[in-house]
Coordinates of C-alpha atoms in Angstrom, one line a residue:
X1 CA 0.2 0.0 0.1
X2 CA 1.5 3.4 -0.8
X3 CA 1.9 5.8 2.0
X4 CA 0.2 9.1 1.6
X5 CA 1.9 12.0 0.2
X6 CA 3.4 14.6 2.8
X7 CA 1.6 17.2 0.2
X8 CA -1.5 15.8 1.0
X9 CA -1.0 15.4 4.7
X10 CA -0.5 19.0 5.0
X11 CA -3.5 19.9 2.7
X12 CA -5.7 17.8 5.2
X13 CA -4.2 19.5 8.4
X14 CA -5.0 22.8 6.5
X15 CA -8.5 22.1 5.9
X16 CA -9.0 20.7 9.8
X17 CA -7.5 24.3 10.6
X18 CA -9.0 26.6 8.2
X19 CA -12.4 26.8 10.8
X20 CA -10.3 27.9 13.7
X21 CA -8.3 30.1 11.8
X22 CA -11.9 31.7 10.1
X23 CA -12.9 32.0 14.0
X24 CA -9.6 33.8 15.1
X25 CA -9.8 36.1 12.3
X26 CA -13.9 36.9 12.8
X27 CA -13.8 37.2 16.4
X28 CA -10.1 38.0 17.4
X29 CA -8.4 39.7 14.8
X30 CA -11.1 41.8 12.5
X31 CA -12.6 43.4 15.8
X32 CA -9.1 44.6 17.2
X33 CA -8.3 45.9 13.6
X34 CA -11.7 48.1 13.4
X35 CA -11.2 49.2 17.1
X36 CA -7.5 50.7 16.0
X37 CA -9.1 52.5 13.0
X38 CA -12.2 53.9 14.8
X39 CA -9.6 55.2 17.8
X40 CA -8.0 57.5 15.3
X41 CA -11.6 59.2 14.1
X42 CA -13.9 61.7 16.1
X43 CA -16.8 59.2 15.3
X44 CA -19.9 59.8 17.6
X45 CA -23.6 60.0 17.2
X46 CA -23.4 64.0 16.1
X47 CA -21.2 62.8 13.2
X48 CA -22.7 59.8 12.0
X49 CA -20.3 56.8 10.5
X50 CA -20.6 58.0 7.0
X51 CA -20.0 61.2 5.8
X52 CA -21.4 64.5 6.5
X53 CA -22.3 68.0 5.7
X54 CA -21.2 71.4 6.3
X55 CA -23.2 73.4 8.6
X56 CA -22.7 76.8 10.4
X57 CA -24.6 76.8 13.8
X58 CA -24.8 79.1 16.7
X59 CA -22.8 76.5 18.9
X60 CA -20.2 76.7 16.1
X61 CA -20.0 80.5 16.3
X62 CA -19.8 80.1 19.7
X63 CA -16.7 77.9 19.6
X64 CA -14.9 79.9 16.9
X65 CA -15.2 82.9 19.3
X66 CA -13.5 81.3 22.0
X67 CA -10.8 79.6 19.8
X68 CA -10.2 83.7 18.9
X69 CA -11.8 84.2 15.7
X70 CA -12.5 88.1 15.1
X71 CA -15.6 89.6 16.3
X72 CA -16.3 91.4 12.6
X73 CA -16.3 87.8 10.8
X74 CA -18.6 86.0 13.6
X75 CA -21.0 89.0 13.3
X76 CA -21.1 88.7 9.6
X77 CA -21.5 84.9 9.5
X78 CA -24.6 85.2 12.1
X79 CA -26.2 88.0 9.9
X80 CA -28.6 87.6 6.8
X81 CA -28.4 89.8 3.8
X82 CA -30.9 90.3 1.0
X83 CA -29.8 89.9 -2.7
X84 CA -32.2 90.9 -5.5
X85 CA -30.6 88.6 -8.2
X86 CA -31.6 86.0 -10.7
X87 CA -31.5 82.9 -8.0
X88 CA -33.5 85.0 -5.6
X89 CA -36.1 85.7 -8.3
X90 CA -36.5 81.9 -9.3
X91 CA -36.8 81.0 -5.3
X92 CA -39.4 83.2 -5.4
X93 CA -41.3 81.9 -8.1
X94 CA -41.2 78.4 -6.9
X95 CA -42.3 80.1 -3.5
X96 CA -45.9 81.2 -5.4
X97 CA -45.0 84.7 -5.2
X98 CA -47.3 86.8 -7.7
X99 CA -45.9 86.7 -10.8
X100 CA -46.5 90.7 -11.5
X101 CA -45.2 91.2 -8.2
X102 CA -41.7 89.4 -8.9
X103 CA -41.7 91.5 -12.5
X104 CA -41.7 94.7 -10.2
X105 CA -38.9 93.3 -8.2
X106 CA -36.5 92.8 -11.0
X107 CA -37.3 95.6 -12.5
X108 CA -37.2 98.2 -9.8
X109 CA -34.7 96.1 -7.2
X110 CA -32.6 93.9 -9.5
X111 CA -28.7 94.0 -8.2
X112 CA -29.3 95.6 -5.0
X113 CA -28.7 94.1 -1.6
X114 CA -30.4 94.7 2.1
X115 CA -28.8 94.1 5.1
X116 CA -31.9 93.6 7.3
X117 CA -35.3 91.8 6.4
X118 CA -37.0 95.2 8.1
X119 CA -35.2 97.4 5.5
X120 CA -35.9 95.1 2.5
X121 CA -39.7 94.5 3.4
X122 CA -39.7 98.2 3.9
X123 CA -38.8 98.4 0.3
X124 CA -41.5 95.9 -0.9
X125 CA -44.0 97.8 0.6
X126 CA -43.4 100.9 -1.7
X127 CA -43.9 98.3 -4.8
X128 CA -47.6 98.8 -6.5
X129 CA -48.5 95.2 -6.5
X130 CA -47.1 94.3 -3.1
X131 CA -49.4 91.6 -1.5
X132 CA -51.8 92.6 1.5
X133 CA -51.0 90.0 3.5
X134 CA -47.8 90.4 6.1
X135 CA -47.0 86.9 5.8
X136 CA -47.2 86.8 2.0
X137 CA -44.6 89.8 2.0
X138 CA -42.4 87.7 4.3
X139 CA -42.5 84.9 2.0
X140 CA -41.6 87.0 -0.9
X141 CA -38.5 88.4 1.2
X142 CA -37.2 84.7 2.4
X143 CA -36.7 84.0 -1.4
X144 CA -33.8 86.7 -1.4
X145 CA -32.1 85.8 1.6
X146 CA -29.0 85.2 1.7
X147 CA -27.0 83.4 5.0
X148 CA -24.8 80.8 5.8
X149 CA -26.1 80.1 9.2
X150 CA -28.0 77.0 9.4
X151 CA -27.8 76.4 5.9
X152 CA -26.5 72.6 4.9
X153 CA -24.0 72.5 2.2
X154 CA -23.4 69.0 0.5
X155 CA -19.8 69.8 0.2
X156 CA -16.6 71.8 0.8
X157 CA -16.3 74.0 -2.2
X158 CA -20.1 74.9 -2.0
X159 CA -19.1 76.1 1.9
X160 CA -16.6 78.0 0.8
X161 CA -18.2 80.0 -2.0
X162 CA -21.0 80.6 0.6
X163 CA -18.6 81.9 2.9
X164 CA -16.6 83.9 0.5
X165 CA -19.9 85.8 -1.1
X166 CA -21.0 86.5 2.9
X167 CA -17.7 87.7 4.2
X168 CA -16.1 91.3 2.8
X169 CA -12.4 91.4 3.3
X170 CA -12.3 88.3 5.3
X171 CA -9.0 87.6 7.7
X172 CA -6.5 85.7 6.1
X173 CA -6.8 81.6 6.5
X174 CA -10.7 82.3 8.1
X175 CA -13.0 80.8 5.3
X176 CA -10.9 77.6 5.3
X177 CA -10.9 77.6 9.0
X178 CA -14.3 78.2 9.1
X179 CA -15.2 75.6 6.5
X180 CA -12.9 72.6 8.3
X181 CA -15.0 73.6 11.6
X182 CA -18.2 73.2 10.0
X183 CA -18.3 69.7 8.9
X184 CA -20.8 67.5 10.6
X185 CA -18.9 64.4 10.0
X186 CA -16.2 62.3 10.9
X187 CA -12.9 62.9 10.3
X188 CA -9.0 61.0 10.8
X189 CA -7.6 62.6 14.4
X190 CA -5.2 61.7 17.0
X191 CA -7.1 63.9 19.7
X192 CA -8.9 60.8 21.1
X193 CA -5.2 59.6 22.9
X194 CA -4.6 63.6 23.6
X195 CA -7.9 64.0 25.1
X196 CA -7.1 60.7 27.4
X197 CA -3.8 62.2 28.3
X198 CA -4.8 65.6 29.8
X199 CA -8.6 64.5 30.9
X200 CA -8.7 65.2 34.9
X201 CA -10.4 61.7 35.3
X202 CA -8.0 59.8 33.6
X203 CA -5.6 59.2 36.2
X204 CA -8.3 58.3 38.7
X205 CA -9.8 55.9 36.5
X206 CA -6.3 54.2 36.1
X207 CA -5.9 53.9 39.6
X208 CA -9.1 52.5 40.2
X209 CA -8.4 49.7 37.3
X210 CA -4.9 48.5 39.1
X211 CA -6.8 48.4 42.4
X212 CA -9.5 46.2 41.0
X213 CA -7.2 43.9 38.5
X214 CA -4.5 43.3 41.5
X215 CA -7.0 42.5 44.5
X216 CA -9.4 40.5 42.4
X217 CA -6.6 38.8 40.5
X218 CA -5.0 38.0 43.6
X219 CA -8.6 36.1 44.9
X220 CA -9.1 34.5 42.1
X221 CA -5.8 32.7 42.0
X222 CA -5.3 32.4 45.4
X223 CA -8.4 31.3 46.5
X224 CA -9.0 29.0 43.5
X225 CA -5.4 27.3 44.3
X226 CA -6.6 26.8 47.7
X227 CA -9.9 25.1 46.8
X228 CA -8.0 23.0 44.4
X229 CA -5.9 22.0 46.3
X230 CA -7.9 21.5 49.3
X231 CA -10.3 19.3 47.6
X232 CA -7.3 17.4 45.9
X233 CA -6.8 16.0 49.8
X234 CA -10.5 15.7 50.2
X235 CA -12.5 12.3 50.0
X236 CA -14.0 11.7 46.3
X237 CA -17.7 12.2 47.7
X238 CA -16.8 15.4 49.6
X239 CA -14.5 16.9 47.0
X240 CA -17.3 16.3 44.6
X241 CA -19.7 18.3 46.5
X242 CA -17.5 21.1 47.2
X243 CA -16.5 21.6 43.1
X244 CA -20.1 21.6 42.1
X245 CA -20.9 24.2 45.3
X246 CA -18.0 26.5 44.0
X247 CA -19.0 26.2 40.0
X248 CA -22.3 27.8 41.2
X249 CA -21.3 31.7 40.6
X250 CA -19.8 30.6 37.1
X251 CA -22.6 28.9 35.7
X252 CA -25.0 31.2 37.2
X253 CA -26.1 33.7 34.4
X254 CA -24.8 37.1 34.8
X255 CA -27.7 39.1 35.5
X256 CA -29.3 36.4 37.9
X257 CA -25.8 36.7 39.9
X258 CA -26.2 40.5 40.2
X259 CA -29.9 40.4 41.2
X260 CA -28.6 37.5 44.2
X261 CA -25.7 40.1 45.0
X262 CA -28.1 42.9 45.3
X263 CA -30.6 41.3 47.4
X264 CA -28.0 40.2 49.8
X265 CA -26.4 43.4 50.2
X266 CA -29.0 46.3 49.4
X267 CA -31.2 47.9 52.3
X268 CA -33.6 45.0 54.0
X269 CA -31.6 42.2 52.4
X270 CA -29.5 39.6 54.2
X271 CA -26.5 41.3 55.3
X272 CA -28.5 44.5 56.1
X273 CA -30.8 42.6 58.2
X274 CA -27.9 40.4 60.2
X275 CA -25.9 43.7 60.7
X276 CA -29.1 45.4 62.2
X277 CA -29.9 42.5 64.7
X278 CA -26.3 42.6 65.6
X279 CA -26.1 46.4 66.3
X280 CA -23.4 47.2 63.9
X281 CA -24.2 49.8 60.8
X282 CA -26.9 48.6 58.8
X283 CA -26.6 50.4 55.2
X284 CA -27.0 49.7 51.5
X285 CA -23.6 47.6 51.5
X286 CA -23.1 48.0 47.4
X287 CA -23.4 51.4 47.1
X288 CA -23.5 53.0 50.8
X289 CA -19.7 53.6 51.1
X290 CA -16.5 53.5 49.1
X291 CA -14.9 50.5 50.9
X292 CA -18.0 48.3 50.7
X293 CA -18.8 49.1 47.4
X294 CA -15.5 48.0 46.3
X295 CA -15.4 44.6 48.6
X296 CA -18.7 44.0 46.8
X297 CA -16.8 44.3 43.4
X298 CA -13.9 42.5 44.2
X299 CA -16.3 39.7 45.8
X300 CA -18.7 39.2 43.1
X301 CA -16.1 39.0 40.6
X302 CA -13.6 37.2 42.9
X303 CA -16.0 34.2 43.0
X304 CA -16.6 33.7 39.6
X305 CA -12.5 34.0 38.5
X306 CA -12.0 31.6 41.6
X307 CA -14.3 28.6 40.4
X308 CA -12.6 29.0 36.8
X309 CA -9.0 28.8 38.5
X310 CA -10.3 25.6 40.8
X311 CA -11.1 23.9 37.7
X312 CA -8.1 24.5 35.9
X313 CA -6.1 23.7 38.9
X314 CA -7.9 20.8 39.7
X315 CA -7.2 19.2 36.5
X316 CA -3.9 20.3 36.7
X317 CA -3.4 18.2 40.2
X318 CA -4.9 15.1 38.7
X319 CA -1.5 15.4 36.0
X320 CA 1.0 15.3 38.5
X321 CA 2.0 11.5 39.1
X322 CA 0.7 10.3 42.5
X323 CA 3.9 8.3 42.8
X324 CA 5.7 10.9 43.9
X325 CA 3.4 11.9 46.4
X326 CA 3.3 8.2 47.9
X327 CA 7.1 8.5 47.8
X328 CA 7.1 11.7 49.7
X329 CA 4.8 10.3 52.5
X330 CA 7.3 7.2 53.0
X331 CA 10.3 9.7 53.5
X332 CA 7.9 11.4 56.1
X333 CA 6.4 14.6 54.2
X334 CA 3.7 16.6 55.8
X335 CA 0.6 18.0 53.4
X336 CA 2.7 21.4 53.8
X337 CA 6.0 20.1 52.3
X338 CA 4.0 18.1 49.6
X339 CA 2.5 21.4 48.4
X340 CA 5.6 23.4 48.8
X341 CA 8.0 21.0 47.1
X342 CA 5.9 18.7 44.8
X343 CA 2.9 20.6 43.8
X344 CA 3.7 23.9 43.3
X345 CA 6.8 23.7 41.4
X346 CA 4.8 21.4 38.6
X347 CA 2.0 24.2 38.6
X348 CA 4.0 26.9 37.3
X349 CA 2.2 26.5 33.7
X350 CA -1.7 26.3 34.8
X351 CA -0.9 29.3 37.4
X352 CA 0.8 31.4 34.5
X353 CA -2.6 30.8 32.2
X354 CA -4.8 31.4 34.9
X355 CA -2.8 34.6 35.9
X356 CA -2.8 35.3 32.4
X357 CA -6.2 34.7 31.1
X358 CA -7.6 36.2 34.5
X359 CA -5.9 39.7 33.8
X360 CA -6.8 40.1 30.5
X361 CA -10.5 39.1 31.4
X362 CA -10.6 41.5 34.1
X363 CA -9.3 44.4 32.1
X364 CA -11.9 44.2 30.2
X365 CA -14.9 42.9 32.1
X366 CA -17.0 45.5 33.5
X367 CA -20.5 44.1 33.0
X368 CA -20.8 43.0 37.0
X369 CA -19.6 46.3 38.0
X370 CA -22.2 47.7 35.5
X371 CA -25.0 45.5 36.9
X372 CA -24.0 46.1 40.5
X373 CA -22.5 49.3 41.4
X374 CA -22.6 51.0 37.9
X375 CA -19.0 52.2 39.1
X376 CA -20.5 54.3 42.0
X377 CA -20.9 55.7 44.7
X378 CA -20.2 58.3 42.3
X379 CA -17.6 57.3 40.0
X380 CA -15.2 55.5 42.8
X381 CA -15.5 52.2 41.2
X382 CA -15.3 53.0 37.7
X383 CA -12.6 51.1 35.9
X384 CA -11.3 51.5 32.2
X385 CA -13.7 49.5 30.4
X386 CA -16.3 50.4 32.0
X387 CA -15.8 54.0 31.3
X388 CA -15.0 52.7 27.2
X389 CA -18.2 51.3 27.4
X390 CA -20.1 54.2 28.7
X391 CA -18.3 56.9 26.5
X392 CA -18.9 54.7 23.3
X393 CA -22.3 53.0 23.8
X394 CA -24.0 54.2 27.4
X395 CA -23.5 57.5 28.2
X396 CA -26.4 59.9 29.4
X397 CA -25.7 62.6 27.1
X398 CA -27.1 60.9 24.0
X399 CA -24.2 61.8 22.1
X400 CA -22.0 58.3 22.3
X401 CA -18.4 59.2 21.3
X402 CA -17.5 55.7 19.4
X403 CA -14.0 57.4 18.3
X404 CA -12.9 57.9 21.9
X405 CA -14.4 54.6 23.5
X406 CA -12.5 53.1 20.3
X407 CA -9.1 54.7 21.7
X408 CA -9.9 54.0 25.1
X409 CA -10.2 50.1 24.3
X410 CA -7.3 50.0 22.3
X411 CA -5.0 51.5 25.3
X412 CA -6.2 47.9 26.6
X413 CA -5.4 46.1 23.9
X414 CA -2.1 47.5 23.9
X415 CA -1.6 47.0 28.2
X416 CA -2.7 43.4 28.0
X417 CA -0.4 42.5 25.4
X418 CA 2.5 44.2 27.4
X419 CA 1.5 42.0 30.7
X420 CA 1.6 39.0 28.6
X421 CA 4.8 39.6 27.6
X422 CA 5.7 40.3 31.2
X423 CA 3.9 37.0 33.0
X424 CA 6.0 35.1 29.9
X425 CA 9.3 36.3 31.4
X426 CA 8.2 36.5 35.0
X427 CA 7.3 32.7 34.7
X428 CA 10.3 31.9 32.5
X429 CA 8.0 30.4 29.9
X430 CA 11.3 29.5 27.4
X431 CA 12.3 26.8 30.4
X432 CA 8.5 25.5 31.0
X433 CA 8.5 24.8 27.0
X434 CA 11.9 23.4 26.4
X435 CA 12.8 19.7 26.7
X436 CA 13.5 17.9 30.0
X437 CA 16.9 17.5 30.9
X438 CA 16.3 14.1 32.0
X439 CA 15.3 11.4 29.6
X440 CA 13.0 8.9 31.2

């Protein structure tokens, strides 16, 4: 029988790997790439995600005033003028103005301009065919109004042409500056990262994140390792019971889990009633104080992470050759000596994996905090991931800042990569992956 060719075997291996590569591309690399792209834009609810138009608004005028644009130009942009030209005459016909009245305007006022509506309407009242109703007179006057304020232009060239017509002897570069500022669509920018660097809340949120990740990670790894080792030495029946009990936080739906903690810590909840019966301070422990809020946040996430660590550590403990433990017992080793000299040295790889995985998970997780304290009281338990979520998808102002939120998420990706490299060096990953020095 002919052996299959290496080329055919490679194609078969590639076929088996294709679904995994597609999932990796779709659920990891593509979101990272899109986040990186959005991070360098000013996309928001106001700009939309497609192209915009050019509009001079009252808010823009105030912003340009604060930025030092001269008062004369600002006043000119906020005013309207009335010019009797062919375009205005066509607009008057389209508005249904009497043809005889339009003809009189063209004959007597052609090429004239007026700086105010009152002056123009006063002039229109001198014409024989003027309308008798004030409303009709204002409709006729409005057809000749020329203003850039709150007028939407589809292109930059149209906006600059309108500004050139409105402004007499504008300062150098003023038209280009106004046109750029009036664009309502998104643009490429690095301002998101600059704003994060100078924002007054940035360092407070960083401090919250470091505090949350360090304490919760320590709880996850240490408690998970303690549970795994403890159940390892228990009889099978007791080990199985406690393992299932500690799995409950992991398998409980997040919303139900948060509701349970609210019942446990809010007013008239379990802890509240116990504290009241014991004569201790009784209040909403989830949001009543900064210390209690942080305690709840760390425990809520800690129990979930500890159960995950327990599962992995328990599996790793079962892979340790039991003969080593038997031999140590023959030599008179205590349980603590077994843990210190046999178990922990062989748990470096599981501990590295759990530490790395839980660090990345904690950096990007916010749902438990969002559903419990919502970053409170105030913003004392707000971490970076939660702030990024609120900025991009759930803020109270209604103007969701997609670009700024993506920039915050990109910072988390960079921090996660750096920490992963640090963990690999700290746990000496190269030594763990090297060939054993003793061949069996």
